Every structure is written in C-alpha cells, then in structure tokens.
Amino acid sequence: MRSESAASEHVRLPPAEFPPYGDFAADCPARVALDLFVSRWTAVVVYALRDGPKRPSLLQAEIGEISHKVLTDTLRRLERVGLIRRHRYAEAPPRVEYELTEPGVDLLEPICALGRWAFRHADTVVAASLRDDEFE
C-alpha cells in the first residue's frame, strides 16, 4: 500500500511515441481502445479465451453469471472489431468455437495489468465506495 504522500504525487508519463490526434478526437487510438471496455464483459471474455479456442457453452460455464444473450452479443462484437475469430465446423449438430486473433492476444497485456492493479487496490476502492454510500 502506498503512503498518502506518494499517492498525492503526480505521475510523470513518458511522451507519447505516436502522432497526436488532438484533444479527444473521435478516431484517437486511445479512445478506440477504451471504447472496447464500455462492456464489462469484453475483458472477461478475452481473458477466458487466453488458453485457446473454446465453444460458447464452455465460455459461459467458465465465466458464470453471464447470460447466453450477453455472451452471444459480446462474442459478435469482439468478432466484428477483429479481436476474436469464429470457426464453424460442418458437423451435425453444428459446432462453433472462438479464438483470439493477434490483436486479441495483445489485449491480454493491458487486461492482465488491470487485473494486477485490481488485486492491489480493490480493497481501497470498495472501502471508499462504502464510505460514500454511508453519506448518500
């Protein structure tokens, strides 16, 4: 846990190594990336596919608490933006599997970094939100 003085210090980030897009431009790569996380299930589904192709029923069982509809919508969205690939096998009954594309595999790095941050700081965030709830 960091001290109060360390937490209040400003973090100096290195300069960006890509051309600027202007203030909050709609096509800014950072906004495109952050838009992926509008759905809380994006990171969960990508992480669940980290070890290789899986069928939707296995994904749903592993993830838990995700409805069939939400999983299907999330898989379609991830396929549409190029993060996963859908394989349909000509079998009876039909079999479908999903796997990460190269950009999907690359997305595991920030997802894991966010997971490490959550592991270190979730208690602080939850405690603060509970204190806020007391005053509402």
mmCIF file of N, CA and C in Angstrom:
data_model
loop_
_atom_site.group_PDB
_atom_site.id
_atom_site.type_symbol
_atom_site.label_atom_id
_atom_site.label_comp_id
_atom_site.label_asym_id
_atom_site.label_seq_id
_atom_site.Cartn_x
_atom_site.Cartn_y
_atom_site.Cartn_z
ATOM 1 N N MET A 1 0.851 -1.170 0.000
ATOM 2 C CA MET A 1 0.000 0.000 0.000
ATOM 3 C C MET A 1 0.897 1.234 0.000
ATOM 4 N N ARG A 2 0.568 2.205 -0.837
ATOM 5 C CA ARG A 2 1.376 3.419 -0.908
ATOM 6 C C ARG A 2 0.966 4.392 0.179
ATOM 7 N N SER A 3 1.908 5.224 0.575
ATOM 8 C CA SER A 3 1.602 6.227 1.591
ATOM 9 C C SER A 3 0.781 7.350 0.978
ATOM 10 N N GLU A 4 0.168 8.154 1.832
ATOM 11 C CA GLU A 4 -0.643 9.275 1.366
ATOM 12 C C GLU A 4 0.183 10.234 0.518
ATOM 13 N N SER A 5 1.423 10.526 0.970
ATOM 14 C CA SER A 5 2.240 11.474 0.213
ATOM 15 C C SER A 5 2.600 10.908 -1.149
ATOM 16 N N ALA A 6 2.879 9.612 -1.218
ATOM 17 C CA ALA A 6 3.202 9.006 -2.509
ATOM 18 C C ALA A 6 1.987 9.003 -3.425
ATOM 19 N N ALA A 7 0.803 8.783 -2.850
ATOM 20 C CA ALA A 7 -0.411 8.747 -3.659
ATOM 21 C C ALA A 7 -0.755 10.119 -4.218
ATOM 22 N N SER A 8 -0.366 11.182 -3.506
ATOM 23 C CA SER A 8 -0.715 12.522 -3.960
ATOM 24 C C SER A 8 0.288 13.081 -4.971
ATOM 25 N N GLU A 9 1.425 12.441 -5.150
ATOM 26 C CA GLU A 9 2.403 12.897 -6.123
ATOM 27 C C GLU A 9 1.878 12.659 -7.529
ATOM 28 N N HIS A 10 2.254 13.550 -8.436
ATOM 29 C CA HIS A 10 1.842 13.392 -9.826
ATOM 30 C C HIS A 10 2.748 12.378 -10.518
ATOM 31 N N VAL A 11 2.161 11.570 -11.341
ATOM 32 C CA VAL A 11 2.919 10.587 -12.102
ATOM 33 C C VAL A 11 3.341 11.234 -13.410
ATOM 34 N N ARG A 12 4.610 11.132 -13.707
ATOM 35 C CA ARG A 12 5.109 11.676 -14.974
ATOM 36 C C ARG A 12 5.232 10.545 -15.968
ATOM 37 N N LEU A 13 4.430 10.609 -17.007
ATOM 38 C CA LEU A 13 4.466 9.590 -18.049
ATOM 39 C C LEU A 13 5.428 10.018 -19.145
ATOM 40 N N PRO A 14 6.079 9.059 -19.792
ATOM 41 C CA PRO A 14 6.953 9.421 -20.911
ATOM 42 C C PRO A 14 6.106 9.982 -22.052
ATOM 43 N N PRO A 15 6.707 10.824 -22.896
ATOM 44 C CA PRO A 15 5.939 11.381 -24.007
ATOM 45 C C PRO A 15 5.437 10.266 -24.931
ATOM 46 N N ALA A 16 4.314 10.525 -25.563
ATOM 47 C CA ALA A 16 3.725 9.547 -26.480
ATOM 48 C C ALA A 16 4.671 9.317 -27.649
ATOM 49 N N GLU A 17 4.711 8.081 -28.106
ATOM 50 C CA GLU A 17 5.590 7.733 -29.222
ATOM 51 C C GLU A 17 4.808 7.602 -30.515
ATOM 52 N N PHE A 18 3.683 8.268 -30.599
ATOM 53 C CA PHE A 18 2.863 8.246 -31.801
ATOM 54 C C PHE A 18 2.329 9.654 -32.022
ATOM 55 N N PRO A 19 1.916 9.951 -33.247
ATOM 56 C CA PRO A 19 1.474 11.318 -33.538
ATOM 57 C C PRO A 19 0.218 11.677 -32.745
ATOM 58 N N PRO A 20 0.130 12.934 -32.293
ATOM 59 C CA PRO A 20 -1.056 13.363 -31.551
ATOM 60 C C PRO A 20 -2.276 13.414 -32.467
ATOM 61 N N TYR A 21 -3.437 13.155 -31.889
ATOM 62 C CA TYR A 21 -4.683 13.176 -32.648
ATOM 63 C C TYR A 21 -5.541 14.378 -32.294
ATOM 64 N N GLY A 22 -5.071 15.234 -31.421
ATOM 65 C CA GLY A 22 -5.870 16.375 -30.998
ATOM 66 C C GLY A 22 -6.656 16.027 -29.750
ATOM 67 N N ASP A 23 -7.261 17.036 -29.178
ATOM 68 C CA ASP A 23 -7.999 16.843 -27.932
ATOM 69 C C ASP A 23 -9.231 15.988 -28.151
ATOM 70 N N PHE A 24 -9.169 14.768 -27.663
ATOM 71 C CA PHE A 24 -10.307 13.861 -27.646
ATOM 72 C C PHE A 24 -10.899 13.592 -29.032
ATOM 73 N N ALA A 25 -10.065 13.531 -30.054
ATOM 74 C CA ALA A 25 -10.544 13.240 -31.407
ATOM 75 C C ALA A 25 -11.224 11.881 -31.429
ATOM 76 N N ALA A 26 -12.294 11.771 -32.192
ATOM 77 C CA ALA A 26 -13.097 10.540 -32.209
ATOM 78 C C ALA A 26 -12.300 9.344 -32.714
ATOM 79 N N ASP A 27 -11.317 9.581 -33.590
ATOM 80 C CA ASP A 27 -10.548 8.463 -34.134
ATOM 81 C C ASP A 27 -9.225 8.246 -33.402
ATOM 82 N N CYS A 28 -9.070 8.853 -32.245
ATOM 83 C CA CYS A 28 -7.859 8.680 -31.446
ATOM 84 C C CYS A 28 -7.727 7.209 -31.052
ATOM 85 N N PRO A 29 -6.564 6.585 -31.250
ATOM 86 C CA PRO A 29 -6.396 5.180 -30.888
ATOM 87 C C PRO A 29 -6.703 4.881 -29.428
ATOM 88 N N ALA A 30 -6.399 5.824 -28.542
ATOM 89 C CA ALA A 30 -6.699 5.586 -27.124
ATOM 90 C C ALA A 30 -8.206 5.506 -26.905
ATOM 91 N N ARG A 31 -8.971 6.346 -27.571
ATOM 92 C CA ARG A 31 -10.439 6.289 -27.426
ATOM 93 C C ARG A 31 -10.981 5.007 -28.025
ATOM 94 N N VAL A 32 -10.443 4.592 -29.149
ATOM 95 C CA VAL A 32 -10.876 3.332 -29.758
ATOM 96 C C VAL A 32 -10.639 2.186 -28.779
ATOM 97 N N ALA A 33 -9.463 2.167 -28.157
ATOM 98 C CA ALA A 33 -9.136 1.103 -27.201
ATOM 99 C C ALA A 33 -10.047 1.161 -25.980
ATOM 100 N N LEU A 34 -10.251 2.344 -25.429
ATOM 101 C CA LEU A 34 -11.088 2.471 -24.238
ATOM 102 C C LEU A 34 -12.547 2.132 -24.523
ATOM 103 N N ASP A 35 -13.000 2.392 -25.736
ATOM 104 C CA ASP A 35 -14.378 2.044 -26.110
ATOM 105 C C ASP A 35 -14.626 0.541 -26.029
ATOM 106 N N LEU A 36 -13.563 -0.258 -26.159
ATOM 107 C CA LEU A 36 -13.718 -1.708 -26.035
ATOM 108 C C LEU A 36 -14.219 -2.098 -24.647
ATOM 109 N N PHE A 37 -13.892 -1.294 -23.650
ATOM 110 C CA PHE A 37 -14.215 -1.631 -22.275
ATOM 111 C C PHE A 37 -15.529 -1.016 -21.796
ATOM 112 N N VAL A 38 -16.326 -0.489 -22.733
ATOM 113 C CA VAL A 38 -17.644 0.008 -22.377
ATOM 114 C C VAL A 38 -18.471 -1.145 -21.810
ATOM 115 N N SER A 39 -18.314 -2.305 -22.403
ATOM 116 C CA SER A 39 -18.982 -3.505 -21.891
ATOM 117 C C SER A 39 -18.094 -4.146 -20.842
ATOM 118 N N ARG A 40 -18.659 -4.446 -19.687
ATOM 119 C CA ARG A 40 -17.864 -5.067 -18.630
ATOM 120 C C ARG A 40 -17.435 -6.472 -19.000
ATOM 121 N N TRP A 41 -18.045 -7.067 -20.014
ATOM 122 C CA TRP A 41 -17.752 -8.455 -20.364
ATOM 123 C C TRP A 41 -16.617 -8.604 -21.368
ATOM 124 N N THR A 42 -16.221 -7.539 -22.045
ATOM 125 C CA THR A 42 -15.164 -7.633 -23.059
ATOM 126 C C THR A 42 -13.890 -8.245 -22.490
ATOM 127 N N ALA A 43 -13.367 -7.664 -21.440
ATOM 128 C CA ALA A 43 -12.107 -8.149 -20.861
ATOM 129 C C ALA A 43 -12.270 -9.566 -20.327
ATOM 130 N N VAL A 44 -13.430 -9.871 -19.759
ATOM 131 C CA VAL A 44 -13.666 -11.197 -19.189
ATOM 132 C C VAL A 44 -13.646 -12.257 -20.283
ATOM 133 N N VAL A 45 -14.315 -11.994 -21.398
ATOM 134 C CA VAL A 45 -14.364 -12.963 -22.499
ATOM 135 C C VAL A 45 -12.988 -13.117 -23.140
ATOM 136 N N VAL A 46 -12.305 -12.013 -23.376
ATOM 137 C CA VAL A 46 -10.953 -12.102 -23.956
ATOM 138 C C VAL A 46 -10.050 -12.911 -23.033
ATOM 139 N N TYR A 47 -10.097 -12.644 -21.738
ATOM 140 C CA TYR A 47 -9.269 -13.383 -20.787
ATOM 141 C C TYR A 47 -9.645 -14.867 -20.765
ATOM 142 N N ALA A 48 -10.913 -15.164 -20.870
ATOM 143 C CA ALA A 48 -11.360 -16.562 -20.860
ATOM 144 C C ALA A 48 -10.862 -17.328 -22.081
ATOM 145 N N LEU A 49 -10.544 -16.628 -23.152
ATOM 146 C CA LEU A 49 -10.046 -17.271 -24.376
ATOM 147 C C LEU A 49 -8.516 -17.334 -24.429
ATOM 148 N N ARG A 50 -7.842 -16.959 -23.351
ATOM 149 C CA ARG A 50 -6.374 -16.860 -23.347
ATOM 150 C C ARG A 50 -5.669 -18.180 -23.641
ATOM 151 N N ASP A 51 -6.280 -19.304 -23.296
ATOM 152 C CA ASP A 51 -5.610 -20.599 -23.464
ATOM 153 C C ASP A 51 -5.969 -21.314 -24.760
ATOM 154 N N GLY A 52 -6.734 -20.688 -25.623
ATOM 155 C CA GLY A 52 -7.059 -21.306 -26.902
ATOM 156 C C GLY A 52 -8.545 -21.311 -27.184
ATOM 157 N N PRO A 53 -8.914 -21.883 -28.334
ATOM 158 C CA PRO A 53 -10.313 -21.869 -28.779
ATOM 159 C C PRO A 53 -11.245 -22.545 -27.781
ATOM 160 N N LYS A 54 -12.451 -21.986 -27.701
ATOM 161 C CA LYS A 54 -13.468 -22.553 -26.814
ATOM 162 C C LYS A 54 -14.842 -22.413 -27.449
ATOM 163 N N ARG A 55 -15.702 -23.344 -27.099
ATOM 164 C CA ARG A 55 -17.092 -23.284 -27.517
ATOM 165 C C ARG A 55 -17.841 -22.328 -26.587
ATOM 166 N N PRO A 56 -18.914 -21.722 -27.099
ATOM 167 C CA PRO A 56 -19.676 -20.784 -26.264
ATOM 168 C C PRO A 56 -20.188 -21.399 -24.958
ATOM 169 N N SER A 57 -20.613 -22.651 -24.981
ATOM 170 C CA SER A 57 -21.130 -23.266 -23.758
ATOM 171 C C SER A 57 -20.037 -23.379 -22.693
ATOM 172 N N LEU A 58 -18.810 -23.681 -23.110
ATOM 173 C CA LEU A 58 -17.701 -23.750 -22.152
ATOM 174 C C LEU A 58 -17.359 -22.360 -21.621
ATOM 175 N N LEU A 59 -17.364 -21.367 -22.510
ATOM 176 C CA LEU A 59 -17.119 -19.989 -22.065
ATOM 177 C C LEU A 59 -18.152 -19.566 -21.027
ATOM 178 N N GLN A 60 -19.413 -19.852 -21.297
ATOM 179 C CA GLN A 60 -20.470 -19.459 -20.373
ATOM 180 C C GLN A 60 -20.301 -20.150 -19.027
ATOM 181 N N ALA A 61 -19.941 -21.431 -19.052
ATOM 182 C CA ALA A 61 -19.743 -22.167 -17.795
ATOM 183 C C ALA A 61 -18.542 -21.620 -17.019
ATOM 184 N N GLU A 62 -17.445 -21.306 -17.723
ATOM 185 C CA GLU A 62 -16.246 -20.782 -17.055
ATOM 186 C C GLU A 62 -16.463 -19.388 -16.492
ATOM 187 N N ILE A 63 -17.151 -18.556 -17.242
ATOM 188 C CA ILE A 63 -17.347 -17.166 -16.826
ATOM 189 C C ILE A 63 -18.383 -17.096 -15.707
ATOM 190 N N GLY A 64 -19.483 -17.795 -15.859
ATOM 191 C CA GLY A 64 -20.546 -17.737 -14.855
ATOM 192 C C GLY A 64 -21.217 -16.374 -14.851
ATOM 193 N N GLU A 65 -22.454 -16.333 -14.421
ATOM 194 C CA GLU A 65 -23.218 -15.089 -14.290
ATOM 195 C C GLU A 65 -23.262 -14.245 -15.555
ATOM 196 N N ILE A 66 -23.104 -14.853 -16.723
ATOM 197 C CA ILE A 66 -23.294 -14.146 -17.987
ATOM 198 C C ILE A 66 -24.390 -14.892 -18.735
ATOM 199 N N SER A 67 -25.378 -14.167 -19.197
ATOM 200 C CA SER A 67 -26.480 -14.811 -19.908
ATOM 201 C C SER A 67 -26.017 -15.231 -21.302
ATOM 202 N N HIS A 68 -26.759 -16.151 -21.872
ATOM 203 C CA HIS A 68 -26.453 -16.612 -23.233
ATOM 204 C C HIS A 68 -26.500 -15.434 -24.200
ATOM 205 N N LYS A 69 -27.506 -14.574 -24.059
ATOM 206 C CA LYS A 69 -27.659 -13.425 -24.956
ATOM 207 C C LYS A 69 -26.487 -12.461 -24.831
ATOM 208 N N VAL A 70 -26.092 -12.144 -23.603
ATOM 209 C CA VAL A 70 -24.983 -11.204 -23.401
ATOM 210 C C VAL A 70 -23.688 -11.794 -23.937
ATOM 211 N N LEU A 71 -23.460 -13.093 -23.703
ATOM 212 C CA LEU A 71 -22.259 -13.734 -24.235
ATOM 213 C C LEU A 71 -22.268 -13.691 -25.758
ATOM 214 N N THR A 72 -23.399 -14.028 -26.362
ATOM 215 C CA THR A 72 -23.501 -14.006 -27.828
ATOM 216 C C THR A 72 -23.248 -12.610 -28.366
ATOM 217 N N ASP A 73 -23.855 -11.595 -27.759
ATOM 218 C CA ASP A 73 -23.639 -10.205 -28.201
ATOM 219 C C ASP A 73 -22.176 -9.802 -28.057
ATOM 220 N N THR A 74 -21.552 -10.202 -26.952
ATOM 221 C CA THR A 74 -20.143 -9.864 -26.715
ATOM 222 C C THR A 74 -19.249 -10.555 -27.736
ATOM 223 N N LEU A 75 -19.497 -11.833 -27.993
ATOM 224 C CA LEU A 75 -18.705 -12.566 -28.994
ATOM 225 C C LEU A 75 -18.857 -11.944 -30.378
ATOM 226 N N ARG A 76 -20.051 -11.569 -30.746
ATOM 227 C CA ARG A 76 -20.274 -10.931 -32.058
ATOM 228 C C ARG A 76 -19.535 -9.603 -32.161
ATOM 229 N N ARG A 77 -19.584 -8.824 -31.076
ATOM 230 C CA ARG A 77 -18.894 -7.527 -31.075
ATOM 231 C C ARG A 77 -17.380 -7.726 -31.173
ATOM 232 N N LEU A 78 -16.846 -8.661 -30.406
ATOM 233 C CA LEU A 78 -15.399 -8.914 -30.446
ATOM 234 C C LEU A 78 -14.964 -9.435 -31.805
ATOM 235 N N GLU A 79 -15.807 -10.224 -32.444
ATOM 236 C CA GLU A 79 -15.502 -10.703 -33.800
ATOM 237 C C GLU A 79 -15.547 -9.533 -34.786
ATOM 238 N N ARG A 80 -16.550 -8.689 -34.658
ATOM 239 C CA ARG A 80 -16.708 -7.551 -35.565
ATOM 240 C C ARG A 80 -15.512 -6.601 -35.499
ATOM 241 N N VAL A 81 -14.935 -6.407 -34.308
ATOM 242 C CA VAL A 81 -13.797 -5.481 -34.180
ATOM 243 C C VAL A 81 -12.453 -6.185 -34.364
ATOM 244 N N GLY A 82 -12.475 -7.480 -34.667
ATOM 245 C CA GLY A 82 -11.246 -8.184 -35.019
ATOM 246 C C GLY A 82 -10.440 -8.748 -33.864
ATOM 247 N N LEU A 83 -11.041 -8.890 -32.683
ATOM 248 C CA LEU A 83 -10.304 -9.422 -31.536
ATOM 249 C C LEU A 83 -10.424 -10.935 -31.399
ATOM 250 N N ILE A 84 -11.479 -11.498 -31.966
ATOM 251 C CA ILE A 84 -11.636 -12.952 -31.944
ATOM 252 C C ILE A 84 -12.023 -13.433 -33.333
ATOM 253 N N ARG A 85 -11.826 -14.710 -33.533
ATOM 254 C CA ARG A 85 -12.165 -15.365 -34.799
ATOM 255 C C ARG A 85 -13.152 -16.484 -34.479
ATOM 256 N N ARG A 86 -14.165 -16.613 -35.305
ATOM 257 C CA ARG A 86 -15.192 -17.646 -35.147
ATOM 258 C C ARG A 86 -14.928 -18.760 -36.145
ATOM 259 N N HIS A 87 -14.901 -19.988 -35.642
ATOM 260 C CA HIS A 87 -14.754 -21.161 -36.501
ATOM 261 C C HIS A 87 -16.044 -21.956 -36.436
ATOM 262 N N ARG A 88 -16.643 -22.191 -37.587
ATOM 263 C CA ARG A 88 -17.856 -23.006 -37.670
ATOM 264 C C ARG A 88 -17.480 -24.302 -38.366
ATOM 265 N N TYR A 89 -17.752 -25.412 -37.705
ATOM 266 C CA TYR A 89 -17.422 -26.723 -38.242
ATOM 267 C C TYR A 89 -18.659 -27.348 -38.857
ATOM 268 N N ALA A 90 -18.494 -27.926 -40.029
ATOM 269 C CA ALA A 90 -19.601 -28.559 -40.753
ATOM 270 C C ALA A 90 -19.859 -29.945 -40.174
ATOM 271 N N GLU A 91 -20.515 -29.959 -39.050
ATOM 272 C CA GLU A 91 -20.846 -31.199 -38.358
ATOM 273 C C GLU A 91 -22.326 -31.169 -38.010
ATOM 274 N N ALA A 92 -22.841 -32.306 -37.661
ATOM 275 C CA ALA A 92 -24.215 -32.368 -37.174
ATOM 276 C C ALA A 92 -24.179 -32.883 -35.741
ATOM 277 N N PRO A 93 -24.605 -32.136 -34.771
ATOM 278 C CA PRO A 93 -25.036 -30.736 -34.858
ATOM 279 C C PRO A 93 -23.847 -29.808 -35.107
ATOM 280 N N PRO A 94 -24.139 -28.612 -35.621
ATOM 281 C CA PRO A 94 -23.053 -27.664 -35.914
ATOM 282 C C PRO A 94 -22.263 -27.321 -34.651
ATOM 283 N N ARG A 95 -20.952 -27.162 -34.835
ATOM 284 C CA ARG A 95 -20.077 -26.811 -33.719
ATOM 285 C C ARG A 95 -19.388 -25.494 -34.055
ATOM 286 N N VAL A 96 -19.339 -24.595 -33.065
ATOM 287 C CA VAL A 96 -18.704 -23.296 -33.238
ATOM 288 C C VAL A 96 -17.695 -23.110 -32.112
ATOM 289 N N GLU A 97 -16.534 -22.582 -32.457
ATOM 290 C CA GLU A 97 -15.519 -22.231 -31.469
ATOM 291 C C GLU A 97 -15.030 -20.827 -31.748
ATOM 292 N N TYR A 98 -14.557 -20.185 -30.700
ATOM 293 C CA TYR A 98 -13.995 -18.844 -30.817
ATOM 294 C C TYR A 98 -12.568 -18.866 -30.303
ATOM 295 N N GLU A 99 -11.706 -18.090 -30.964
ATOM 296 C CA GLU A 99 -10.328 -17.961 -30.505
ATOM 297 C C GLU A 99 -9.858 -16.535 -30.718
ATOM 298 N N LEU A 100 -8.841 -16.163 -29.977
ATOM 299 C CA LEU A 100 -8.279 -14.818 -30.084
ATOM 300 C C LEU A 100 -7.493 -14.667 -31.378
ATOM 301 N N THR A 101 -7.582 -13.478 -31.973
ATOM 302 C CA THR A 101 -6.714 -13.106 -33.082
ATOM 303 C C THR A 101 -5.443 -12.504 -32.469
ATOM 304 N N GLU A 102 -4.510 -12.091 -33.300
ATOM 305 C CA GLU A 102 -3.285 -11.468 -32.779
ATOM 306 C C GLU A 102 -3.591 -10.208 -31.964
ATOM 307 N N PRO A 103 -4.482 -9.311 -32.458
ATOM 308 C CA PRO A 103 -4.817 -8.158 -31.611
ATOM 309 C C PRO A 103 -5.497 -8.573 -30.301
ATOM 310 N N GLY A 104 -6.275 -9.635 -30.334
ATOM 311 C CA GLY A 104 -6.899 -10.131 -29.113
ATOM 312 C C GLY A 104 -5.879 -10.633 -28.115
ATOM 313 N N VAL A 105 -4.876 -11.359 -28.606
ATOM 314 C CA VAL A 105 -3.798 -11.835 -27.734
ATOM 315 C C VAL A 105 -3.044 -10.636 -27.151
ATOM 316 N N ASP A 106 -2.780 -9.627 -27.978
ATOM 317 C CA ASP A 106 -2.087 -8.431 -27.494
ATOM 318 C C ASP A 106 -2.892 -7.695 -26.420
ATOM 319 N N LEU A 107 -4.221 -7.790 -26.483
ATOM 320 C CA LEU A 107 -5.059 -7.124 -25.490
ATOM 321 C C LEU A 107 -4.945 -7.773 -24.116
ATOM 322 N N LEU A 108 -4.456 -9.000 -24.057
ATOM 323 C CA LEU A 108 -4.274 -9.661 -22.761
ATOM 324 C C LEU A 108 -3.296 -8.901 -21.864
ATOM 325 N N GLU A 109 -2.314 -8.229 -22.454
ATOM 326 C CA GLU A 109 -1.330 -7.497 -21.650
ATOM 327 C C GLU A 109 -1.981 -6.404 -20.804
ATOM 328 N N PRO A 110 -2.760 -5.476 -21.396
ATOM 329 C CA PRO A 110 -3.400 -4.475 -20.529
ATOM 330 C C PRO A 110 -4.485 -5.069 -19.627
ATOM 331 N N ILE A 111 -5.148 -6.132 -20.069
ATOM 332 C CA ILE A 111 -6.148 -6.771 -19.209
ATOM 333 C C ILE A 111 -5.476 -7.349 -17.972
ATOM 334 N N CYS A 112 -4.348 -8.006 -18.154
ATOM 335 C CA CYS A 112 -3.618 -8.560 -17.005
ATOM 336 C C CYS A 112 -3.062 -7.453 -16.119
ATOM 337 N N ALA A 113 -2.603 -6.359 -16.725
ATOM 338 C CA ALA A 113 -2.122 -5.222 -15.930
ATOM 339 C C ALA A 113 -3.256 -4.645 -15.090
ATOM 340 N N LEU A 114 -4.436 -4.523 -15.669
ATOM 341 C CA LEU A 114 -5.589 -4.037 -14.914
ATOM 342 C C LEU A 114 -5.955 -5.015 -13.806
ATOM 343 N N GLY A 115 -5.841 -6.296 -14.073
ATOM 344 C CA GLY A 115 -6.101 -7.305 -13.044
ATOM 345 C C GLY A 115 -5.130 -7.187 -11.878
ATOM 346 N N ARG A 116 -3.846 -6.954 -12.181
ATOM 347 C CA ARG A 116 -2.854 -6.771 -11.114
ATOM 348 C C ARG A 116 -3.173 -5.531 -10.293
ATOM 349 N N TRP A 117 -3.569 -4.447 -10.977
ATOM 350 C CA TRP A 117 -3.947 -3.230 -10.269
ATOM 351 C C TRP A 117 -5.140 -3.508 -9.361
ATOM 352 N N ALA A 118 -6.141 -4.203 -9.882
ATOM 353 C CA ALA A 118 -7.343 -4.509 -9.092
ATOM 354 C C ALA A 118 -6.987 -5.351 -7.877
ATOM 355 N N PHE A 119 -6.094 -6.310 -8.033
ATOM 356 C CA PHE A 119 -5.686 -7.154 -6.920
ATOM 357 C C PHE A 119 -5.054 -6.307 -5.813
ATOM 358 N N ARG A 120 -4.239 -5.320 -6.217
ATOM 359 C CA ARG A 120 -3.559 -4.473 -5.233
ATOM 360 C C ARG A 120 -4.476 -3.432 -4.599
ATOM 361 N N HIS A 121 -5.468 -2.931 -5.352
ATOM 362 C CA HIS A 121 -6.199 -1.754 -4.897
ATOM 363 C C HIS A 121 -7.708 -1.929 -4.745
ATOM 364 N N ALA A 122 -8.238 -3.095 -5.006
ATOM 365 C CA ALA A 122 -9.696 -3.289 -4.931
ATOM 366 C C ALA A 122 -10.231 -2.986 -3.535
ATOM 367 N N ASP A 123 -9.522 -3.404 -2.499
ATOM 368 C CA ASP A 123 -9.990 -3.155 -1.131
ATOM 369 C C ASP A 123 -10.135 -1.656 -0.856
ATOM 370 N N THR A 124 -9.193 -0.871 -1.351
ATOM 371 C CA THR A 124 -9.240 0.574 -1.165
ATOM 372 C C THR A 124 -10.452 1.166 -1.873
ATOM 373 N N VAL A 125 -10.688 0.750 -3.101
ATOM 374 C CA VAL A 125 -11.802 1.278 -3.888
ATOM 375 C C VAL A 125 -13.132 0.880 -3.262
ATOM 376 N N VAL A 126 -13.257 -0.384 -2.855
ATOM 377 C CA VAL A 126 -14.501 -0.854 -2.240
ATOM 378 C C VAL A 126 -14.755 -0.124 -0.920
ATOM 379 N N ALA A 127 -13.725 0.019 -0.095
ATOM 380 C CA ALA A 127 -13.886 0.715 1.185
ATOM 381 C C ALA A 127 -14.316 2.161 0.965
ATOM 382 N N ALA A 128 -13.723 2.831 0.001
ATOM 383 C CA ALA A 128 -14.087 4.220 -0.287
ATOM 384 C C ALA A 128 -15.523 4.311 -0.788
ATOM 385 N N SER A 129 -15.938 3.381 -1.637
ATOM 386 C CA SER A 129 -17.316 3.430 -2.138
ATOM 387 C C SER A 129 -18.310 3.138 -1.025
ATOM 388 N N LEU A 130 -17.947 2.276 -0.073
ATOM 389 C CA LEU A 130 -18.826 2.015 1.070
ATOM 390 C C LEU A 130 -18.973 3.256 1.939
ATOM 391 N N ARG A 131 -17.870 4.000 2.121
ATOM 392 C CA ARG A 131 -17.934 5.242 2.894
ATOM 393 C C ARG A 131 -18.832 6.251 2.176
ATOM 394 N N ASP A 132 -18.734 6.333 0.855
ATOM 395 C CA ASP A 132 -19.585 7.234 0.077
ATOM 396 C C ASP A 132 -21.053 6.864 0.233
ATOM 397 N N ASP A 133 -21.346 5.560 0.239
ATOM 398 C CA ASP A 133 -22.726 5.096 0.367
ATOM 399 C C ASP A 133 -23.324 5.493 1.715
ATOM 400 N N GLU A 134 -22.496 5.586 2.756
ATOM 401 C CA GLU A 134 -22.978 5.965 4.085
ATOM 402 C C GLU A 134 -23.496 7.391 4.114
ATOM 403 N N PHE A 135 -22.951 8.251 3.236
ATOM 404 C CA PHE A 135 -23.308 9.673 3.257
ATOM 405 C C PHE A 135 -24.369 10.037 2.240
ATOM 406 N N GLU A 136 -24.858 9.100 1.484
ATOM 407 C CA GLU A 136 -25.885 9.406 0.480
ATOM 408 C C GLU A 136 -27.253 9.308 1.057
#
